[in-house]
PDB file of C-alpha atoms and ligand atoms in Angstrom:
ATOM      1  CA  MET A  14       0.082  -0.042  -0.028  1.00  0.00           C
ATOM      2  CA  LYS A  15       1.110   3.513  -0.488  1.00  0.00           C
ATOM      3  CA  ARG A  16       1.915   5.352   2.633  1.00  0.00           C
ATOM      4  CA  LEU A  17       1.217   9.115   2.534  1.00  0.00           C
ATOM      5  CA  SER A  18       3.422  11.671   4.344  1.00  0.00           C
ATOM      6  CA  ARG A  19       2.795  11.792   8.142  1.00  0.00           C
ATOM      7  CA  ARG A  20       3.268  15.485   7.927  1.00  0.00           C
ATOM      8  CA  ALA A  21       0.277  15.910   5.572  1.00  0.00           C
ATOM      9  CA  ALA A  22      -1.640  13.799   7.927  1.00  0.00           C
ATOM     10  CA  LEU A  23      -0.658  15.599  11.047  1.00  0.00           C
ATOM     11  CA  ALA A  24      -1.201  19.036   9.342  1.00  0.00           C
ATOM     12  CA  GLY A  25      -4.678  17.961   8.636  1.00  0.00           C
ATOM     13  CA  LEU A  26      -5.460  16.447  11.958  1.00  0.00           C
ATOM     14  CA  THR A  27      -3.990  19.219  14.091  1.00  0.00           C
ATOM     15  CA  THR A  28      -5.148  22.315  12.273  1.00  0.00           C
ATOM     16  CA  THR A  29      -8.641  22.332  13.164  1.00  0.00           C
ATOM     17  CA  ALA A  30      -8.115  20.606  16.375  1.00  0.00           C
ATOM     18  CA  CYS A  31      -5.987  23.389  17.512  1.00  0.00           C
ATOM     19  CA  LEU A  32      -6.523  22.575  21.034  1.00  0.00           C
ATOM     20  CA  THR A  33      -3.908  23.008  23.306  1.00  0.00           C
ATOM     21  CA  SER A  34      -3.143  21.347  26.142  1.00  0.00           C
ATOM     22  CA  PHE A  35      -2.591  18.787  28.584  1.00  0.00           C
ATOM     23  CA  PRO A  36      -1.770  15.259  27.339  1.00  0.00           C
ATOM     24  CA  ALA A  37      -4.857  12.916  27.556  1.00  0.00           C
ATOM     25  CA  GLN A  38      -4.616  10.423  30.451  1.00  0.00           C
ATOM     26  CA  ALA A  39      -5.173   6.834  29.681  1.00  0.00           C
ATOM     27  CA  GLN A  40      -7.899   5.805  32.207  1.00  0.00           C
ATOM     28  CA  SER A  41      -6.974   2.256  33.108  1.00  0.00           C
ATOM     29  CA  THR A  42      -7.414   0.099  36.197  1.00  0.00           C
ATOM     30  CA  ASP A  43      -6.072  -3.468  37.036  1.00  0.00           C
ATOM     31  CA  VAL A  44      -8.964  -5.743  38.221  1.00  0.00           C
ATOM     32  CA  PRO A  45      -7.643  -8.793  40.261  1.00  0.00           C
ATOM     33  CA  LEU A  46      -9.495 -11.922  39.498  1.00  0.00           C
ATOM     34  CA  GLY A  47      -9.981 -15.233  41.568  1.00  0.00           C
ATOM     35  CA  PRO A  48      -9.246 -18.502  39.709  1.00  0.00           C
ATOM     36  CA  LYS A  49     -12.856 -19.488  40.233  1.00  0.00           C
ATOM     37  CA  ALA A  50     -14.412 -16.221  39.170  1.00  0.00           C
ATOM     38  CA  CYS A  51     -17.301 -17.306  36.974  1.00  0.00           C
ATOM     39  CA  TYR A  52     -20.769 -16.005  35.649  1.00  0.00           C
ATOM     40  CA  LEU A  53     -21.524 -19.184  33.782  1.00  0.00           C
ATOM     41  CA  HIS A  54     -23.800 -21.892  34.808  1.00  0.00           C
ATOM     42  CA  VAL A  55     -22.251 -24.293  37.144  1.00  0.00           C
ATOM     43  CA  HIS A  56     -23.131 -28.043  37.630  1.00  0.00           C
ATOM     44  CA  SER A  57     -24.642 -28.798  41.044  1.00  0.00           C
ATOM     45  CA  SER A  58     -21.836 -31.198  41.862  1.00  0.00           C
ATOM     46  CA  ASP A  59     -19.251 -28.416  41.262  1.00  0.00           C
ATOM     47  CA  SER A  60     -18.424 -25.120  42.956  1.00  0.00           C
ATOM     48  CA  ALA A  61     -17.286 -21.824  41.513  1.00  0.00           C
ATOM     49  CA  GLY A  62     -16.834 -18.259  42.754  1.00  0.00           C
ATOM     50  CA  SER A  63     -18.377 -14.961  41.506  1.00  0.00           C
ATOM     51  CA  ALA A  64     -17.239 -13.000  38.469  1.00  0.00           C
ATOM     52  CA  ALA A  65     -15.483  -9.670  38.984  1.00  0.00           C
ATOM     53  CA  VAL A  66     -18.082  -6.757  38.541  1.00  0.00           C
ATOM     54  CA  VAL A  67     -16.536  -3.450  37.512  1.00  0.00           C
ATOM     55  CA  PRO A  68     -18.617  -0.213  37.917  1.00  0.00           C
ATOM     56  CA  LEU A  69     -18.083   1.663  34.624  1.00  0.00           C
ATOM     57  CA  ALA A  70     -18.928   5.163  36.044  1.00  0.00           C
ATOM     58  CA  GLY A  71     -15.760   5.341  38.204  1.00  0.00           C
ATOM     59  CA  LEU A  72     -13.587   4.771  35.139  1.00  0.00           C
ATOM     60  CA  GLY A  73     -15.151   7.469  33.004  1.00  0.00           C
ATOM     61  CA  ALA A  74     -16.503   4.599  30.765  1.00  0.00           C
ATOM     62  CA  VAL A  75     -19.695   5.697  29.204  1.00  0.00           C
ATOM     63  CA  PRO A  76     -21.496   4.502  26.027  1.00  0.00           C
ATOM     64  CA  GLY A  77     -19.850   5.908  22.937  1.00  0.00           C
ATOM     65  CA  LYS A  78     -16.415   4.951  24.322  1.00  0.00           C
ATOM     66  CA  SER A  79     -14.698   1.532  24.246  1.00  0.00           C
ATOM     67  CA  LEU A  80     -12.986  -0.611  26.737  1.00  0.00           C
ATOM     68  CA  LEU A  81      -9.438  -2.207  25.902  1.00  0.00           C
ATOM     69  CA  LEU A  82      -9.374  -5.366  27.964  1.00  0.00           C
ATOM     70  CA  GLU A  83      -6.129  -7.324  28.582  1.00  0.00           C
ATOM     71  CA  GLY A  84      -5.911 -10.358  30.842  1.00  0.00           C
ATOM     72  CA  PHE A  85      -2.778 -10.976  32.771  1.00  0.00           C
ATOM     73  CA  GLY A  86      -1.235 -13.758  34.969  1.00  0.00           C
ATOM     74  CA  ASP A  87      -2.700 -17.255  34.887  1.00  0.00           C
ATOM     75  CA  LEU A  88      -4.579 -19.886  36.983  1.00  0.00           C
ATOM     76  CA  ASP A  89      -4.201 -23.589  37.598  1.00  0.00           C
ATOM     77  CA  ASN A  90      -7.187 -25.279  35.948  1.00  0.00           C
ATOM     78  CA  GLY A  91      -6.573 -28.659  37.563  1.00  0.00           C
ATOM     79  CA  PRO A  92      -4.720 -30.654  35.089  1.00  0.00           C
ATOM     80  CA  SER A  93      -2.416 -28.018  33.374  1.00  0.00           C
ATOM     81  CA  GLY A  94      -0.548 -26.183  36.214  1.00  0.00           C
ATOM     82  CA  ASP A  95      -0.465 -22.427  36.740  1.00  0.00           C
ATOM     83  CA  THR A  96      -0.463 -21.583  33.019  1.00  0.00           C
ATOM     84  CA  ILE A  97      -3.962 -20.932  31.959  1.00  0.00           C
ATOM     85  CA  LEU A  98      -5.267 -17.437  30.986  1.00  0.00           C
ATOM     86  CA  SER A  99      -8.661 -17.775  29.426  1.00  0.00           C
ATOM     87  CA  LEU A 100     -11.069 -14.664  30.173  1.00  0.00           C
ATOM     88  CA  ILE A 101     -14.505 -13.864  29.034  1.00  0.00           C
ATOM     89  CA  GLY A 102     -16.744 -10.918  29.861  1.00  0.00           C
ATOM     90  CA  LEU A 103     -19.994  -9.032  29.204  1.00  0.00           C
ATOM     91  CA  TYR A 104     -21.591  -5.611  29.851  1.00  0.00           C
ATOM     92  CA  SER A 105     -24.696  -5.280  32.066  1.00  0.00           C
ATOM     93  CA  SER A 106     -27.223  -2.648  33.308  1.00  0.00           C
ATOM     94  CA  SER A 107     -26.904  -3.961  36.797  1.00  0.00           C
ATOM     95  CA  PRO A 108     -24.330  -5.646  39.199  1.00  0.00           C
ATOM     96  CA  THR A 109     -26.708  -8.517  39.989  1.00  0.00           C
ATOM     97  CA  LEU A 110     -25.256 -11.942  39.601  1.00  0.00           C
ATOM     98  CA  LEU A 111     -27.770 -14.771  40.222  1.00  0.00           C
ATOM     99  CA  GLY A 112     -27.109 -18.293  41.469  1.00  0.00           C
ATOM    100  CA  PRO A 113     -24.849 -20.750  39.678  1.00  0.00           C
ATOM    101  CA  GLU A 114     -27.830 -23.225  39.168  1.00  0.00           C
ATOM    102  CA  LEU A 115     -29.339 -20.757  36.478  1.00  0.00           C
ATOM    103  CA  LEU A 116     -28.059 -20.533  32.810  1.00  0.00           C
ATOM    104  CA  HIS A 117     -28.889 -16.811  32.562  1.00  0.00           C
ATOM    105  CA  ARG A 118     -27.222 -15.521  35.692  1.00  0.00           C
ATOM    106  CA  VAL A 119     -26.755 -11.745  34.668  1.00  0.00           C
ATOM    107  CA  PRO A 120     -30.228 -10.401  34.446  1.00  0.00           C
ATOM    108  CA  GLY A 121     -28.855  -7.077  32.977  1.00  0.00           C
ATOM    109  CA  ALA A 122     -26.848  -8.536  30.417  1.00  0.00           C
ATOM    110  CA  ILE A 123     -26.346  -6.449  27.245  1.00  0.00           C
ATOM    111  CA  ASP A 124     -25.006  -7.888  24.045  1.00  0.00           C
ATOM    112  CA  ALA A 125     -21.819  -6.424  22.725  1.00  0.00           C
ATOM    113  CA  GLY A 126     -18.635  -7.727  20.902  1.00  0.00           C
ATOM    114  CA  VAL A 127     -18.145 -10.910  19.104  1.00  0.00           C
ATOM    115  CA  GLU A 128     -20.053 -13.672  20.758  1.00  0.00           C
ATOM    116  CA  PHE A 129     -17.995 -16.279  22.670  1.00  0.00           C
ATOM    117  CA  ILE A 130     -19.381 -19.781  22.744  1.00  0.00           C
ATOM    118  CA  SER A 131     -18.701 -21.271  26.226  1.00  0.00           C
ATOM    119  CA  ALA A 132     -18.316 -25.011  26.836  1.00  0.00           C
ATOM    120  CA  PRO A 133     -20.818 -27.272  28.516  1.00  0.00           C
ATOM    121  CA  THR A 134     -20.207 -28.302  32.151  1.00  0.00           C
ATOM    122  CA  LEU A 135     -17.628 -31.170  32.216  1.00  0.00           C
ATOM    123  CA  SER A 136     -19.758 -33.026  34.658  1.00  0.00           C
ATOM    124  CA  GLY A 137     -23.261 -33.634  33.068  1.00  0.00           C
ATOM    125  CA  GLY A 138     -22.651 -31.782  29.856  1.00  0.00           C
ATOM    126  CA  GLN A 139     -25.042 -29.006  30.743  1.00  0.00           C
ATOM    127  CA  PRO A 140     -25.166 -26.033  28.460  1.00  0.00           C
ATOM    128  CA  THR A 141     -23.450 -22.770  29.806  1.00  0.00           C
ATOM    129  CA  ASP A 142     -23.629 -20.423  26.765  1.00  0.00           C
ATOM    130  CA  ILE A 143     -25.292 -17.081  26.986  1.00  0.00           C
ATOM    131  CA  PRO A 144     -25.484 -14.828  23.846  1.00  0.00           C
ATOM    132  CA  GLU A 145     -24.260 -11.543  25.285  1.00  0.00           C
ATOM    133  CA  ASP A 146     -20.612 -12.427  26.166  1.00  0.00           C
ATOM    134  CA  PHE A 147     -17.329 -12.103  24.362  1.00  0.00           C
ATOM    135  CA  ARG A 148     -13.806 -13.353  24.656  1.00  0.00           C
ATOM    136  CA  ILE A 149     -11.394 -11.062  26.424  1.00  0.00           C
ATOM    137  CA  THR A 150      -8.081 -13.002  26.530  1.00  0.00           C
ATOM    138  CA  SER A 151      -6.792 -16.460  25.486  1.00  0.00           C
ATOM    139  CA  ALA A 152      -3.685 -18.131  24.281  1.00  0.00           C
ATOM    140  CA  ALA A 153      -4.488 -16.935  20.801  1.00  0.00           C
ATOM    141  CA  GLN A 154      -5.832 -13.448  21.772  1.00  0.00           C
ATOM    142  CA  PRO A 155      -3.967 -11.123  23.984  1.00  0.00           C
ATOM    143  CA  ASN A 156      -6.710  -8.432  24.171  1.00  0.00           C
ATOM    144  CA  VAL A 157      -9.951  -7.090  22.784  1.00  0.00           C
ATOM    145  CA  VAL A 158     -11.540  -3.676  22.351  1.00  0.00           C
ATOM    146  CA  VAL A 159     -15.224  -3.687  22.720  1.00  0.00           C
ATOM    147  CA  ALA A 160     -17.613  -0.695  22.371  1.00  0.00           C
ATOM    148  CA  ILE A 161     -19.736   0.161  25.506  1.00  0.00           C
ATOM    149  CA  PRO A 162     -23.374  -0.346  24.536  1.00  0.00           C
ATOM    150  CA  VAL A 163     -26.141   1.930  25.426  1.00  0.00           C
ATOM    151  CA  GLY A 164     -27.459   1.046  28.962  1.00  0.00           C
ATOM    152  CA  ALA A 165     -24.209  -0.569  30.137  1.00  0.00           C
ATOM    153  CA  LEU A 166     -23.129   0.458  33.696  1.00  0.00           C
ATOM    154  CA  TYR A 167     -21.093  -2.525  34.617  1.00  0.00           C
ATOM    155  CA  LEU A 168     -18.557  -5.011  33.219  1.00  0.00           C
ATOM    156  CA  PHE A 169     -18.595  -8.684  34.262  1.00  0.00           C
ATOM    157  CA  ILE A 170     -15.195 -10.394  33.934  1.00  0.00           C
ATOM    158  CA  GLY A 171     -14.863 -14.190  34.481  1.00  0.00           C
ATOM    159  CA  ASN A 172     -12.702 -17.291  33.661  1.00  0.00           C
ATOM    160  CA  HIS A 173     -13.776 -19.782  31.047  1.00  0.00           C
ATOM    161  CA  ASP A 174     -13.688 -23.324  32.367  1.00  0.00           C
ATOM    162  CA  SER A 175     -16.134 -26.208  32.574  1.00  0.00           C
ATOM    163  CA  GLN A 176     -15.010 -27.496  35.970  1.00  0.00           C
ATOM    164  CA  TRP A 177     -14.221 -25.116  38.771  1.00  0.00           C
ATOM    165  CA  PHE A 178     -13.566 -26.862  42.213  1.00  0.00           C
ATOM    166  CA  ASP A 179     -10.006 -27.827  41.125  1.00  0.00           C
ATOM    167  CA  ASN A 180      -9.020 -24.185  40.161  1.00  0.00           C
ATOM    168  CA  SER A 181      -6.400 -22.301  42.043  1.00  0.00           C
ATOM    169  CA  ASP A 182      -3.793 -19.554  41.502  1.00  0.00           C
ATOM    170  CA  PRO A 183      -0.687 -20.286  43.551  1.00  0.00           C
ATOM    171  CA  ASP A 184       0.968 -16.971  42.834  1.00  0.00           C
ATOM    172  CA  GLY A 185      -2.062 -14.855  42.920  1.00  0.00           C
ATOM    173  CA  ASP A 186      -1.282 -13.080  39.717  1.00  0.00           C
ATOM    174  CA  LEU A 187      -4.474 -13.406  37.692  1.00  0.00           C
ATOM    175  CA  GLY A 188      -6.348 -10.315  36.628  1.00  0.00           C
ATOM    176  CA  CYS A 189      -7.453  -8.014  33.710  1.00  0.00           C
ATOM    177  CA  ARG A 190      -6.402  -4.452  32.805  1.00  0.00           C
ATOM    178  CA  VAL A 191      -9.288  -2.228  31.857  1.00  0.00           C
ATOM    179  CA  THR A 192      -8.533   0.976  29.847  1.00  0.00           C
ATOM    180  CA  VAL A 193     -10.905   3.478  28.433  1.00  0.00           C
ATOM    181  CA  VAL A 194     -10.265   4.058  24.710  1.00  0.00           C
ATOM    182  CA  GLY A 195     -12.080   5.593  21.663  1.00  0.00           C
ATOM    183  CA  THR A 196     -14.503   4.019  19.244  1.00  0.00           C
ATOM    184  CA  TRP A 197     -14.394   3.649  15.419  1.00  0.00           C
ATOM    185  CA  THR A 198     -17.619   3.141  13.508  1.00  0.00           C
ATOM    186  CA  GLU A 199     -18.582   2.872   9.871  1.00  0.00           C
ATOM    187  CA  HIS A 200     -21.481   5.133   8.658  1.00  0.00           C
ATOM    188  CA  GLY A 201     -23.267   4.850   5.323  1.00  0.00           C
ATOM    189  CA  ALA A 202     -22.506   2.707   2.367  1.00  0.00           C
ATOM    190  CA  GLY A 203     -20.371   4.561  -0.104  1.00  0.00           C
ATOM    191  CA  LEU A 204     -20.671   5.020  -3.729  1.00  0.00           C
ATOM    192  CA  ALA A 205     -19.287   2.346  -6.196  1.00  0.00           C
ATOM    193  CA  GLY A 206     -16.642   3.001  -8.792  1.00  0.00           C
ATOM    194  CA  THR A 207     -14.149   0.961 -10.950  1.00  0.00           C
ATOM    195  CA  ALA A 208     -13.222  -1.504  -8.240  1.00  0.00           C
ATOM    196  CA  GLY A 209     -16.625  -1.854  -6.357  1.00  0.00           C
ATOM    197  CA  THR A 210     -17.383   0.268  -3.382  1.00  0.00           C
ATOM    198  CA  PRO A 211     -14.289   1.912  -1.845  1.00  0.00           C
ATOM    199  CA  LYS A 212     -13.580   0.939   1.894  1.00  0.00           C
ATOM    200  CA  LEU A 213     -12.256   3.160   4.553  1.00  0.00           C
ATOM    201  CA  VAL A 214     -11.153   1.752   7.953  1.00  0.00           C
ATOM    202  CA  GLY A 215      -9.424   3.340  10.943  1.00  0.00           C
ATOM    203  CA  THR A 216      -7.211   1.789  13.541  1.00  0.00           C
ATOM    204  CA  GLY A 217      -5.847   3.240  16.900  1.00  0.00           C
ATOM    205  CA  LEU A 218      -7.119   3.650  20.365  1.00  0.00           C
ATOM    206  CA  LEU A 219      -7.686   7.425  19.862  1.00  0.00           C
ATOM    207  CA  GLN A 220      -5.960   8.580  22.884  1.00  0.00           C
ATOM    208  CA  GLY A 221      -4.008  11.760  22.770  1.00  0.00           C
ATOM    209  CA  GLY A 222      -0.441  11.180  21.210  1.00  0.00           C
ATOM    210  CA  ASP A 223      -1.383   7.700  20.082  1.00  0.00           C
ATOM    211  CA  PRO A 224      -0.650   6.588  16.518  1.00  0.00           C
ATOM    212  CA  LEU A 225      -3.554   5.867  14.205  1.00  0.00           C
ATOM    213  CA  SER A 226      -4.116   4.994  10.579  1.00  0.00           C
ATOM    214  CA  VAL A 227      -6.820   5.481   8.083  1.00  0.00           C
ATOM    215  CA  THR A 228      -6.680   3.001   5.305  1.00  0.00           C
ATOM    216  CA  LEU A 229      -8.485   3.284   1.905  1.00  0.00           C
ATOM    217  CA  SER A 230      -8.939   0.137  -0.224  1.00  0.00           C
ATOM    218  CA  SER A 231     -11.131  -0.973  -3.191  1.00  0.00           C
ATOM    219  CA  ALA A 232     -10.744   2.316  -4.891  1.00  0.00           C
ATOM    220  CA  ARG A 233      -9.784   3.032  -8.565  1.00  0.00           C
ATOM    221  CA  PRO A 234      -6.021   2.317  -8.966  1.00  0.00           C
ATOM    222  CA  ASN A 235      -3.623   5.216  -9.651  1.00  0.00           C
ATOM    223  CA  ALA A 236      -6.514   7.782  -9.263  1.00  0.00           C
ATOM    224  CA  PRO A 237      -6.463  11.083  -7.364  1.00  0.00           C
ATOM    225  CA  SER A 238      -8.531  10.985  -4.213  1.00  0.00           C
ATOM    226  CA  PHE A 239      -9.448  13.340  -1.240  1.00  0.00           C
ATOM    227  CA  LEU A 240      -9.876  12.599   2.359  1.00  0.00           C
ATOM    228  CA  VAL A 241     -12.858  14.754   3.722  1.00  0.00           C
ATOM    229  CA  MET A 242     -12.699  15.244   7.530  1.00  0.00           C
ATOM    230  CA  GLY A 243     -15.125  17.100   9.709  1.00  0.00           C
ATOM    231  CA  PHE A 244     -16.467  17.563  13.323  1.00  0.00           C
ATOM    232  CA  GLN A 245     -20.223  17.200  12.280  1.00  0.00           C
ATOM    233  CA  LEU A 246     -22.193  14.599  10.465  1.00  0.00           C
ATOM    234  CA  LEU A 247     -23.660  16.147   7.313  1.00  0.00           C
ATOM    235  CA  ASP A 248     -25.099  13.182   5.242  1.00  0.00           C
ATOM    236  CA  LEU A 249     -25.629  15.467   2.253  1.00  0.00           C
ATOM    237  CA  PRO A 250     -26.793  13.770  -1.068  1.00  0.00           C
ATOM    238  CA  LEU A 251     -23.923  14.595  -3.606  1.00  0.00           C
ATOM    239  CA  PHE A 252     -22.952  13.221  -6.931  1.00  0.00           C
ATOM    240  CA  GLY A 253     -25.208  10.235  -6.578  1.00  0.00           C
ATOM    241  CA  GLY A 254     -23.756   9.386  -3.261  1.00  0.00           C
ATOM    242  CA  THR A 255     -23.691  10.897   0.274  1.00  0.00           C
ATOM    243  CA  LEU A 256     -21.132  13.253   1.649  1.00  0.00           C
ATOM    244  CA  VAL A 257     -20.930  12.228   5.192  1.00  0.00           C
ATOM    245  CA  PRO A 258     -18.691  14.645   7.017  1.00  0.00           C
ATOM    246  CA  ALA A 259     -19.114  18.350   7.150  1.00  0.00           C
ATOM    247  CA  PRO A 260     -16.051  19.251   5.027  1.00  0.00           C
ATOM    248  CA  ASP A 261     -14.097  21.136   7.622  1.00  0.00           C
ATOM    249  CA  ILE A 262     -10.802  19.694   6.202  1.00  0.00           C
ATOM    250  CA  ILE A 263      -9.981  18.212   2.819  1.00  0.00           C
ATOM    251  CA  LEU A 264      -6.715  16.476   2.298  1.00  0.00           C
ATOM    252  CA  GLY A 265      -5.529  15.825  -1.244  1.00  0.00           C
ATOM    253  CA  PRO A 266      -5.238  15.003  -3.943  1.00  0.00           C
ATOM    254  CA  LEU A 267      -3.931  11.812  -2.525  1.00  0.00           C
ATOM    255  CA  PRO A 268      -2.965   9.278  -5.261  1.00  0.00           C
ATOM    256  CA  THR A 269      -4.142   5.813  -4.841  1.00  0.00           C
ATOM    257  CA  SER A 270      -1.641   3.020  -5.483  1.00  0.00           C
ATOM    258  CA  GLY A 271      -1.739   0.519  -8.437  1.00  0.00           C
ATOM    259  CA  THR A 272      -3.991  -1.673  -6.356  1.00  0.00           C
ATOM    260  CA  GLY A 273      -6.275   1.198  -5.405  1.00  0.00           C
ATOM    261  CA  ASP A 274      -5.558   1.884  -1.881  1.00  0.00           C
ATOM    262  CA  TRP A 275      -3.528   4.086   0.554  1.00  0.00           C
ATOM    263  CA  VAL A 276      -2.639   4.147   4.243  1.00  0.00           C
ATOM    264  CA  LEU A 277      -2.598   7.524   5.946  1.00  0.00           C
ATOM    265  CA  PRO A 278      -0.705   7.324   9.137  1.00  0.00           C
ATOM    266  CA  ALA A 279      -1.077  10.115  11.703  1.00  0.00           C
ATOM    267  CA  THR A 280      -0.952  10.879  15.520  1.00  0.00           C
ATOM    268  CA  TRP A 281      -4.083  11.536  17.310  1.00  0.00           C
ATOM    269  CA  PRO A 282      -3.998  15.054  18.908  1.00  0.00           C
ATOM    270  CA  ALA A 283      -3.715  15.416  22.666  1.00  0.00           C
ATOM    271  CA  GLY A 284      -6.252  17.543  24.509  1.00  0.00           C
ATOM    272  CA  LEU A 285      -9.423  16.743  22.560  1.00  0.00           C
ATOM    273  CA  PRO A 286     -12.588  16.789  24.653  1.00  0.00           C
ATOM    274  CA  GLU A 287     -14.039  13.383  25.565  1.00  0.00           C
ATOM    275  CA  LEU A 288     -16.766  11.938  23.264  1.00  0.00           C
ATOM    276  CA  LEU A 289     -15.721  14.316  20.466  1.00  0.00           C
ATOM    277  CA  SER A 290     -16.564  12.839  17.070  1.00  0.00           C
ATOM    278  CA  VAL A 291     -14.424  13.346  13.972  1.00  0.00           C
ATOM    279  CA  TRP A 292     -15.820  12.153  10.685  1.00  0.00           C
ATOM    280  CA  PHE A 293     -13.920  10.800   7.625  1.00  0.00           C
ATOM    281  CA  GLN A 294     -14.733   9.877   4.139  1.00  0.00           C
ATOM    282  CA  ALA A 295     -12.671   9.341   0.885  1.00  0.00           C
ATOM    283  CA  TRP A 296     -13.839  10.621  -2.532  1.00  0.00           C
ATOM    284  CA  ILE A 297     -12.059   9.112  -5.558  1.00  0.00           C
ATOM    285  CA  VAL A 298     -11.901  10.517  -9.041  1.00  0.00           C
ATOM    286  CA  ASP A 299     -13.342   7.654 -11.061  1.00  0.00           C
ATOM    287  CA  PRO A 300     -14.959   7.784 -14.504  1.00  0.00           C
ATOM    288  CA  MET A 301     -16.816   4.604 -13.862  1.00  0.00           C
ATOM    289  CA  ALA A 302     -18.753   6.251 -10.995  1.00  0.00           C
ATOM    290  CA  THR A 303     -22.112   7.812 -11.516  1.00  0.00           C
ATOM    291  CA  ALA A 304     -20.942  11.442 -11.852  1.00  0.00           C
ATOM    292  CA  GLY A 305     -17.140  10.731 -12.039  1.00  0.00           C
ATOM    293  CA  LEU A 306     -16.684  10.323  -8.318  1.00  0.00           C
ATOM    294  CA  ALA A 307     -16.665   7.259  -6.096  1.00  0.00           C
ATOM    295  CA  ALA A 308     -16.901   7.552  -2.329  1.00  0.00           C
ATOM    296  CA  SER A 309     -16.061   5.320   0.533  1.00  0.00           C
ATOM    297  CA  ASN A 310     -18.197   4.652   3.539  1.00  0.00           C
ATOM    298  CA  GLY A 311     -18.054   7.297   6.188  1.00  0.00           C
ATOM    299  CA  LEU A 312     -16.106   6.696   9.245  1.00  0.00           C
ATOM    300  CA  ARG A 313     -16.539   8.010  12.742  1.00  0.00           C
ATOM    301  CA  ALA A 314     -13.931   8.379  15.435  1.00  0.00           C
ATOM    302  CA  VAL A 315     -15.064   9.234  18.988  1.00  0.00           C
ATOM    303  CA  THR A 316     -12.538  10.240  21.500  1.00  0.00           C
ATOM    304  CA  PRO A 317     -12.444   8.590  25.098  1.00  0.00           C
TER     305      PRO A 317
HETATM  306 CA1   CA B 420      -0.946 -17.610  38.445  1.00  0.00          CA
HETATM  307 CA1   CA B 421     -10.883 -26.443  36.354  1.00  0.00          CA
HETATM  308 CA1   CA B 422     -21.560 -16.787  24.781  1.00  0.00          CA
END
């Protein structure tokens, strides 16, 4: 992919954001976790403990923002020694955790993230899966970022296991780091051109001073393009498509590569107010598009 100059990106991002100031503080906390911490159904012949319940208000974690969740340490699950790190979690409107004899133990559960399918109980093969939870950390996945859904006031964190009585944590190092970060969401469908509908995605935690990247793909190869950025949602019908951001800043022309893409690296400015939205959309000169211009989906970045 073609990488555009960091200076160009920075100029764009920091001009309108001319906001001085204090470096943004990463709001994070380490939540200790017992080796039997559990919100899943437990067989009557087994015994587990209660999941950790984290109040979100104290972290400044409100809907619109996201949480970066990173498990640390390990537990002994019985057969495997003190080597296992397998955390799952879910959001809830209430801190209530009902008894282990039930399948749905979190009455305030709110669906978010990519669903994790939990294993049946080892003894008796009873189902344990609930639809609202997600994987936090496993051997294959060090962390996860999950947007905080509307109504969420608590985060439940538990271990994933199917037999609990034999769990222990000899060195007491098991836990989960919770960090409040920003949220990327896509908005609108875009306007097709030569290579289909151009795709715009963003990566980065959106904390002040953090690296981020905005990546365009599926655009017309070797074509001039423009990145439109704004602080308001416009959604104005234009050239057969929709102009998503209010055009406060337009970067370009930015040439697409021979495969119809580019990557724009930048640094997220420090000192932005929380829950500020910045909207992005790419427009590409493309004779195959309705009015000679193709457009990507819109992209919204919300600061933590
Ligand atoms: Ca341990
Ligand atoms: Ca076990
Ligand atoms: Ca599940």
